[in-house]
Short mmCIF file of C-alpha atoms and ligand atoms in Angstrom, two decimals:
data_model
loop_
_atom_site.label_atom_id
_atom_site.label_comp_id
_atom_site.label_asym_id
_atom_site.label_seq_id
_atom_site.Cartn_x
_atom_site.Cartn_y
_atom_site.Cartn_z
CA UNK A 238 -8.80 2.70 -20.39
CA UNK A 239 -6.39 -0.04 -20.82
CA UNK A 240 -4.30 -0.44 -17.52
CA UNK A 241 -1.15 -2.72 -16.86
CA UNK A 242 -1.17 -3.51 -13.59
CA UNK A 243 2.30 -4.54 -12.13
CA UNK A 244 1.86 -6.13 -8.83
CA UNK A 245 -1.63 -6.84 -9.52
CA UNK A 246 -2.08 -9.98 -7.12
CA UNK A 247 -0.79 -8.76 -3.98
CA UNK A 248 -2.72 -7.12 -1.70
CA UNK A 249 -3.51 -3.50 -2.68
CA UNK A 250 -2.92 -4.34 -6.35
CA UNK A 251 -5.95 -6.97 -6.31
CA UNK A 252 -8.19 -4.88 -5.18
CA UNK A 253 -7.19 -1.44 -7.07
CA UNK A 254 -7.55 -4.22 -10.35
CA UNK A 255 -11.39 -5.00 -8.77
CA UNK A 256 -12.52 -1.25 -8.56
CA UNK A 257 -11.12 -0.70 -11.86
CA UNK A 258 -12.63 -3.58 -13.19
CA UNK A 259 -16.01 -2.49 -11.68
CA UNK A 260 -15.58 1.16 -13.00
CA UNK A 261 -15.10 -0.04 -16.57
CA UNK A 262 -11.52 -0.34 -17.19
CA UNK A 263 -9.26 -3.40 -19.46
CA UNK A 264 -6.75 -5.02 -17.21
CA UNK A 265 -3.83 -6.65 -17.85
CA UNK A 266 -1.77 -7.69 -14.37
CA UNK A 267 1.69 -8.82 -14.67
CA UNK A 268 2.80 -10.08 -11.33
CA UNK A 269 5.81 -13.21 -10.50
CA UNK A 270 3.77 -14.55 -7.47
CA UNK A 271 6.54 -14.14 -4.85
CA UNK A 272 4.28 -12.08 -2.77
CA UNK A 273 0.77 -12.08 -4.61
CA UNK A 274 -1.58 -14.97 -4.80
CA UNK A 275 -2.81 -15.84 -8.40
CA UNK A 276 -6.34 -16.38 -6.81
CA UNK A 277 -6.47 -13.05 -6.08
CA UNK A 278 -6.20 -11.52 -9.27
CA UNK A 279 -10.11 -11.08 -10.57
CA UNK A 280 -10.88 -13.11 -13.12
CA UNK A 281 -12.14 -10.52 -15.27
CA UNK A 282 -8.73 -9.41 -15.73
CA UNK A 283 -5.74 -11.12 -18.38
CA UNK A 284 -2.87 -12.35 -16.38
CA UNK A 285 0.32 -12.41 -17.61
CA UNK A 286 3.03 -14.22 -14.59
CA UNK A 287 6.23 -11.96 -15.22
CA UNK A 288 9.11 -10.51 -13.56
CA UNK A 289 9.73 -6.53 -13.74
CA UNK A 290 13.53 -7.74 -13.26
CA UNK A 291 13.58 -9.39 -16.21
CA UNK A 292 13.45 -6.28 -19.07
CA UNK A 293 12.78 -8.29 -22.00
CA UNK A 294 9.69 -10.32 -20.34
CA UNK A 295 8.34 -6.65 -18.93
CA UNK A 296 9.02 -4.92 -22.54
CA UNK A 297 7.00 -7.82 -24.42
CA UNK A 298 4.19 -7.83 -22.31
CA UNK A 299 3.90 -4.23 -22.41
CA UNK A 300 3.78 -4.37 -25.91
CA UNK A 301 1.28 -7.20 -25.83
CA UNK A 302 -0.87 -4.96 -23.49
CA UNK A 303 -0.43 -1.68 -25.50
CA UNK A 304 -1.70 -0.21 -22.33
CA UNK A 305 -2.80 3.51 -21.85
CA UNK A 306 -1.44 3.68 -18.38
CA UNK A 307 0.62 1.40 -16.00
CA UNK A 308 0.10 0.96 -12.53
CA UNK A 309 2.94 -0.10 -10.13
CA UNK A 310 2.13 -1.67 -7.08
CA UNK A 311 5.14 -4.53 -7.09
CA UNK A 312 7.32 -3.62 -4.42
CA UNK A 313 8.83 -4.66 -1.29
CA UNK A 314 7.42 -2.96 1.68
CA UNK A 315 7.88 -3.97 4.98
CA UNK A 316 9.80 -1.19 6.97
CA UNK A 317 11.79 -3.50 9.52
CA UNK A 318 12.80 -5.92 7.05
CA UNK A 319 14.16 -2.82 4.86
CA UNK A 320 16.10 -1.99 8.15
CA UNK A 321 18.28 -5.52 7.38
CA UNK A 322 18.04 -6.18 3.89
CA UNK A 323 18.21 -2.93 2.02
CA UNK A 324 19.61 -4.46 -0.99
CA UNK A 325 16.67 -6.03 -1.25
CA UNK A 326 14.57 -2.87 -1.00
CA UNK A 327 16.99 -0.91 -3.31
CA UNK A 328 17.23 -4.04 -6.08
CA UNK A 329 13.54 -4.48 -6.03
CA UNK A 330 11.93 -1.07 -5.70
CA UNK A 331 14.75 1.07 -7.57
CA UNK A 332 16.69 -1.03 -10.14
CA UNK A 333 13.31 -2.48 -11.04
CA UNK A 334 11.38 0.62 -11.59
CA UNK A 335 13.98 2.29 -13.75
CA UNK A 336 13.17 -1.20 -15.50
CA UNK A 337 9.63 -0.01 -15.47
CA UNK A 338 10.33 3.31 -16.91
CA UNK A 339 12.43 2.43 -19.37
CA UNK A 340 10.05 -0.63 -20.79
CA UNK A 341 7.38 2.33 -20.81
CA UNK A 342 9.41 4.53 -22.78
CA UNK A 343 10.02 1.46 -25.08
CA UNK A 344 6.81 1.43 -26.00
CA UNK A 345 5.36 4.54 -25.64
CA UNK A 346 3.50 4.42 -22.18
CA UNK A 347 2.69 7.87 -21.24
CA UNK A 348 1.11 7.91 -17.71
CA UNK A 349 2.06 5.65 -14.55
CA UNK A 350 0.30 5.33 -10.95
CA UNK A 351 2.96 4.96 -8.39
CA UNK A 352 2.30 3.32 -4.84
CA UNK A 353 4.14 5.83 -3.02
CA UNK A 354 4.40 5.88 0.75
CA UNK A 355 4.09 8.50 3.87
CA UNK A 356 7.29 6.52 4.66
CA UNK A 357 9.52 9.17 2.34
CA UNK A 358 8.45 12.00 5.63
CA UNK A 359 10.34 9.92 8.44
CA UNK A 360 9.45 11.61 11.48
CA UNK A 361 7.32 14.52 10.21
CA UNK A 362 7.10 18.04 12.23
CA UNK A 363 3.68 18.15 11.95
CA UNK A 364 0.65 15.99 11.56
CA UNK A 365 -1.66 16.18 9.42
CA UNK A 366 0.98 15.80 7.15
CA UNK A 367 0.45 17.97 3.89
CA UNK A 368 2.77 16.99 0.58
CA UNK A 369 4.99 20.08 1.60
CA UNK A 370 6.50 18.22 4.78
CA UNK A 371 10.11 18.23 4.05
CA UNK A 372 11.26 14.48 3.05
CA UNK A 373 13.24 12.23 5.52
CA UNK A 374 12.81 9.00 4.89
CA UNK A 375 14.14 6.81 8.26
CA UNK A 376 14.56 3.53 6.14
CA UNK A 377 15.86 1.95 3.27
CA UNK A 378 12.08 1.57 2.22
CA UNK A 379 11.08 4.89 2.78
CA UNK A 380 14.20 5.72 0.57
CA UNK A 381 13.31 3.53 -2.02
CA UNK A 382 9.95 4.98 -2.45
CA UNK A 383 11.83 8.76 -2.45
CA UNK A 384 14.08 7.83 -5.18
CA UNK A 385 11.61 6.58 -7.41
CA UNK A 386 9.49 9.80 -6.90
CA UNK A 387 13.02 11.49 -7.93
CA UNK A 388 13.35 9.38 -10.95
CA UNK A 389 9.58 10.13 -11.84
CA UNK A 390 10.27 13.47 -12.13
CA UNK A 391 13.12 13.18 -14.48
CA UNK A 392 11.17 10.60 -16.67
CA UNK A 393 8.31 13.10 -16.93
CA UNK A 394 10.52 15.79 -17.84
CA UNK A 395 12.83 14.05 -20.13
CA UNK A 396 10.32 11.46 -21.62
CA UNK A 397 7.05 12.84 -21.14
CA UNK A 398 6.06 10.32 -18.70
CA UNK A 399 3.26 11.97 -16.48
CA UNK A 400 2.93 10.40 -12.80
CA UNK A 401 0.75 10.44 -9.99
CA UNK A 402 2.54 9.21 -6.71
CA UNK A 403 0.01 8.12 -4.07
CA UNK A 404 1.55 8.26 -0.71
CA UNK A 405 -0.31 5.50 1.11
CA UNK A 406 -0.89 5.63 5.02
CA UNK A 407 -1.57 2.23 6.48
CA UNK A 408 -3.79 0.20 4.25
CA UNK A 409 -6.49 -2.14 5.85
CA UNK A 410 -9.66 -3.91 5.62
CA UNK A 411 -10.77 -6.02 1.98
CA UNK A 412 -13.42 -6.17 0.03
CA UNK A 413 -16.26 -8.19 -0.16
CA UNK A 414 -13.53 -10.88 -2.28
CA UNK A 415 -10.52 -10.08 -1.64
CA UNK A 416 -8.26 -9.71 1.07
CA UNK A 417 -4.80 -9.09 3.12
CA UNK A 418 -2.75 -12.16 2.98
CA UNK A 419 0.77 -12.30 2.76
CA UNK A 420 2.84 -15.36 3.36
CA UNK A 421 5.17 -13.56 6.13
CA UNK A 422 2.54 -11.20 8.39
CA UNK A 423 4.24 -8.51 9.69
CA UNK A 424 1.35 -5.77 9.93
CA UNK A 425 -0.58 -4.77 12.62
CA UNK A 426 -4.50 -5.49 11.95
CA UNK A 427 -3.82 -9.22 10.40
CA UNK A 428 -1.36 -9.90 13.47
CA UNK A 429 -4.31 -8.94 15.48
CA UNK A 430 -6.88 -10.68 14.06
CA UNK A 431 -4.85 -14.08 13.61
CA UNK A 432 -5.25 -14.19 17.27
CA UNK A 433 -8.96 -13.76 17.41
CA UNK A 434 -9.13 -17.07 14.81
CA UNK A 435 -6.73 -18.84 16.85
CA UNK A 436 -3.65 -19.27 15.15
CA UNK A 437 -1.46 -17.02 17.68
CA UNK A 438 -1.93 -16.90 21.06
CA UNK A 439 -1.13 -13.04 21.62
CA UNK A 440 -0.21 -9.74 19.76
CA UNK A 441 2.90 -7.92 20.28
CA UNK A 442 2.92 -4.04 20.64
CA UNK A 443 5.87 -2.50 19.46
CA UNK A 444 7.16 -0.28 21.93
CA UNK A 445 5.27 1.50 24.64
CA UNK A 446 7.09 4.25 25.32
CA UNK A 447 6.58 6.99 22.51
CA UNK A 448 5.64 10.88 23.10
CA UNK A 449 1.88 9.66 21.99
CA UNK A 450 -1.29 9.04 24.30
CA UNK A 451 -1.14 6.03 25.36
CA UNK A 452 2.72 5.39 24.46
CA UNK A 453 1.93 3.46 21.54
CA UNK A 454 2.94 4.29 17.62
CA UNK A 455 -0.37 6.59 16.09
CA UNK A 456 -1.35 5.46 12.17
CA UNK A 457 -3.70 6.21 10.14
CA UNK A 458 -5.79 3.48 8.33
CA UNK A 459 -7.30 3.62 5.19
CA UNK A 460 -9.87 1.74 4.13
CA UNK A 461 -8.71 -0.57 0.84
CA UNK A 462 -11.22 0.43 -1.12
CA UNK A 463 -11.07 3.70 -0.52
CA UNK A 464 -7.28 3.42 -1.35
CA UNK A 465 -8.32 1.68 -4.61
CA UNK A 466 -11.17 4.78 -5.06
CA UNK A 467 -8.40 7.21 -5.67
CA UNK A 468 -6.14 5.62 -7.92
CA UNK A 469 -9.31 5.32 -10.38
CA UNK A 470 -9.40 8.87 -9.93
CA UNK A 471 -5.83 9.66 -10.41
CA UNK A 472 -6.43 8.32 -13.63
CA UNK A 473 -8.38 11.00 -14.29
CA UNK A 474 -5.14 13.39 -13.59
CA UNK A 475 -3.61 15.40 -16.25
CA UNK A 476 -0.54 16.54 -15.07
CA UNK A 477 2.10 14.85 -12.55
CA UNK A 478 1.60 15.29 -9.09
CA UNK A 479 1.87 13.83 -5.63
CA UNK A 480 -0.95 12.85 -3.14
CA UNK A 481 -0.66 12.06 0.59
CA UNK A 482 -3.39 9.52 0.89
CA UNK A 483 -5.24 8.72 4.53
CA UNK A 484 -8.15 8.80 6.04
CA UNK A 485 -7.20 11.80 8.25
CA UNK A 486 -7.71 9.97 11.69
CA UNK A 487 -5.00 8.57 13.75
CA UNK A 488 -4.84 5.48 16.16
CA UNK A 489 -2.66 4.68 18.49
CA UNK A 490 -1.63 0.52 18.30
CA UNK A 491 -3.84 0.06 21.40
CA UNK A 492 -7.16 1.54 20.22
CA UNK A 493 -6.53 -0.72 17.11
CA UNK A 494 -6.43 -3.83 19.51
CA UNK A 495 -9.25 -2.77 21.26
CA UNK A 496 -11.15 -2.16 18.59
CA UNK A 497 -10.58 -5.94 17.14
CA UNK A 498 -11.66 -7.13 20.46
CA UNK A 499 -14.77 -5.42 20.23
CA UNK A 500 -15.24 -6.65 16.76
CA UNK A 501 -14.66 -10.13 17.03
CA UNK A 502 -15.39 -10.48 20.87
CA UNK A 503 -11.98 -12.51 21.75
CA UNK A 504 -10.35 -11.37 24.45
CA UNK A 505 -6.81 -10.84 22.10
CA UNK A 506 -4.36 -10.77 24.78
CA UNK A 507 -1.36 -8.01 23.99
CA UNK A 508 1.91 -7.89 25.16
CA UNK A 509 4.78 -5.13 25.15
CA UNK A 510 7.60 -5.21 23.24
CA UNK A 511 10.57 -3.05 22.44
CA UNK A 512 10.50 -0.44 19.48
CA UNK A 513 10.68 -1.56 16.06
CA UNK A 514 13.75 0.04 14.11
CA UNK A 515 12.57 2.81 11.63
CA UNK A 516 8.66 3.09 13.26
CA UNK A 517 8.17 7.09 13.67
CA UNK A 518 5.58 7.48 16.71
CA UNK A 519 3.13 9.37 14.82
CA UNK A 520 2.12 9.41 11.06
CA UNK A 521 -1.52 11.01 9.98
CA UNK A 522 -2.53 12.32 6.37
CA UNK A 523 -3.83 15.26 5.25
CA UNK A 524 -5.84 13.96 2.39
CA UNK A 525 -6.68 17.47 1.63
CA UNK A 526 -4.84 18.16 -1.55
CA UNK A 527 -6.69 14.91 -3.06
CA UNK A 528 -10.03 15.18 -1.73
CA UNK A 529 -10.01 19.10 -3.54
CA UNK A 530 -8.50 18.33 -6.72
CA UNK A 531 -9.92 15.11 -7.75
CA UNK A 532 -12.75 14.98 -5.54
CA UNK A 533 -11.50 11.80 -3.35
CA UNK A 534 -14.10 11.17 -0.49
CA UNK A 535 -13.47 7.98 2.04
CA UNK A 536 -16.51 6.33 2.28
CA UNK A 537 -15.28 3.98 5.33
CA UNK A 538 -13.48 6.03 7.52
CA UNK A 539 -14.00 4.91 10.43
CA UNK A 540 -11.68 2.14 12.67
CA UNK A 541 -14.31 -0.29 13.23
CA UNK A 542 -15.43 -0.22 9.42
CA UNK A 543 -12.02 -0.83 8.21
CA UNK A 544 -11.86 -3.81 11.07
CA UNK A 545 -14.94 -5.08 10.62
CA UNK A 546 -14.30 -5.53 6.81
CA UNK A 547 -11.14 -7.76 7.55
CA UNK A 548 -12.50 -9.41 10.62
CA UNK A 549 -15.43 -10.33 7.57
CA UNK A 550 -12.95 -11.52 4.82
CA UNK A 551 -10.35 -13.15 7.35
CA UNK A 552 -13.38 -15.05 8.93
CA UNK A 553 -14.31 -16.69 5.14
CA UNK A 554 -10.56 -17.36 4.44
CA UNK A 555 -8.92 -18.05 7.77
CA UNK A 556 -5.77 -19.77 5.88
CA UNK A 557 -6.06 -16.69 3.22
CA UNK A 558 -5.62 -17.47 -0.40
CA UNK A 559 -5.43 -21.06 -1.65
CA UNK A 560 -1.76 -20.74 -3.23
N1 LIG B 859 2.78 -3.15 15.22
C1 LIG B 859 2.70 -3.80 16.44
N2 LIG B 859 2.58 -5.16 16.45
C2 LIG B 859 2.52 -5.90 15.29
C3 LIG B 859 2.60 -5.22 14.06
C4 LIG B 859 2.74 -3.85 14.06
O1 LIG B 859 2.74 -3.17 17.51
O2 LIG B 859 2.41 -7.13 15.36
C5 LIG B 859 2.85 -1.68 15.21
C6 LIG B 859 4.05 -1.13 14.43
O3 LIG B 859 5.17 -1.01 15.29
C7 LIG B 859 3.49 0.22 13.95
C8 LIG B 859 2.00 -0.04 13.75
O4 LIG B 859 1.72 -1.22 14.53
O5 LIG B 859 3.62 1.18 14.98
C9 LIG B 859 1.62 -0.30 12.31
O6 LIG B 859 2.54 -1.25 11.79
P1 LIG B 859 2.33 -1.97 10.40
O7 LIG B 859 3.45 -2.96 10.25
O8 LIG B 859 0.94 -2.52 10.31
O9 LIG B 859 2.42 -0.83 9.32
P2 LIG B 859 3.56 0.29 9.05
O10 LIG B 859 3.10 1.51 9.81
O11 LIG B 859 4.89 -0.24 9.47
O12 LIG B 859 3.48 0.49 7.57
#
């Protein structure tokens, strides 16, 4: 298939564009490079540098691309910094999908892969969290990522737009090329890891308190390219839907720590912090749903595969991507 990819040079994008790539697929990535790298779109794939604020430059490309499907991983996504700016999150994530949407209707788009987010369930009752959890979101990001689930609906029924939303847990690791760098590190694994290479000289815990087992936050990490695994599959999807997409295995902050010390033998040295606004204490998929209906297996699910594959790509690019 032909596939625009917006956001195609940030993290998850760049390597969703690789397995797609790999599997067969045309890409066309349209990105602005205020979060993704342009080294880290594959070079197999055309490049067009655009903003999806900017509704004529989106529409024209689109057209360019003729694409059979768009894929939209261009979003802001950092929960804390939603918790202070969320014009920013509302701007960027809302205003400029309905931008999206209405370029695809322009020119006849039919099917879109959203990055959705466990972040819409806030503080869910019960974990592992099924798509039927009711939805809470706890920040302006996890709002963001509700309304434009809303807004797919209405597109799909109005326009005939069908969607697949894939509700990412925490995505970690790289691939063999391409990796987890952005220019402002606020996640856990990379803040981790820059200590082990030297360029901090401790990692902060967010809040030891929390009704968990060792008081720290529980998440569940996915491996990348398992991430990037399903959305090849969603492409395979016929009607619109919603997946909650983890590996099914939750850590608490602590084992993830530990586990980067045993991977990269550094003694990491941790200290706690106070809670991080809008952080439930416990968020773990049920990957069920996918895994039935489009046959989505992880094939790295375990911690020390998903830190060993960053520890690997952060070791060959300790200062990340060249621009
Ligand atoms: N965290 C932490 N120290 C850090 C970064 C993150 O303790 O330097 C915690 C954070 O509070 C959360 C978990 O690690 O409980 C995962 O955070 P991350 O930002 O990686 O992903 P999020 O779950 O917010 O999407």
């Amino acid at each position: 298939m032909k596939i625009f990819v917006v956001g195609g040079a940030g993290y998850i994008g760049s390597i969703c564009v690789e397995e797609m790539l790999n599997t067969g697929h045309k890409i066309t990535v349209f990105d602005n490079l205020a979060e993704g790298h342009r080294s880290a779109v594959d070079p197999r794939a055309t490049f067009v540098h655009g903003d999806l604020g900017n509704h004529a430059e989106l529409s024209a490309a689109l057209k360019a691309a003729a694409p059979e499907a768009v894929m939209h991983f261009a979003a802001a996504s950092l929960v804390p910094e939603s918790m202070v700016n969320p014009s920013k999150y509302f701007r960027n994530n809302v205003a400029n999908g309905i931008n999206l949407l209405d370029a695809m209707v322009e020119n006849g788009v039919k099917k879109i892969v959203f990055s959705g987010s466990c972040a819409i369930f806030g503080t869910p009752d019960r974990v592992p969290m099924t798509e039927d959890l009711p939805v809470r979101p706890l920040s302006p990001y996890g709002q963001s990522k509700t309304m434009v689930e809303q807004m797919l609906r209405w597109y799909d029924s109005i326009h005939g737009i069908q969607y697949v939303s894939l509700r990412y847990f925490n995505a970690a690791g790289a691939s063999e090329r391409f990796g987890e760098h952005h220019r402002r590190e606020t996640h856990l694994i990379p803040n981790i890891l820059a200590v082990a290479l030297g360029k901090k000289d401790h990692v902060e815990i967010y809040g030891a308190d929390y009704m968990t087992p060792d008081g720290t936050c529980v998440r569940d990490y996915i491996h990348i390219s398992d991430l990037a695994q399903a959305h090849v599959l969603a492409l395979k999807c016929r009607a619109s839907t919603c997946y909650n997409l983890g590996s099914g295995d939750g850590y608490t902050v602590k084992q993830v720590v530990e586990a980067c010390r045993k991977i990269t033998a550094h003694p990491i040295p941790a200290i706690e912090r106070p809670r991080r606004p809008g952080d439930p204490a416990k968020l773990v998929a049920s990957s069920k749903k996918i895994s039935l209906e489009l046959g989505w297996k992880p094939r790295f699910n375990k911690l020390y595969d998903i830190v060993g594959s960053a520890w690997a790509w952060h070791k060959t690019h300790p200062d990340g991507y060249p621009d």
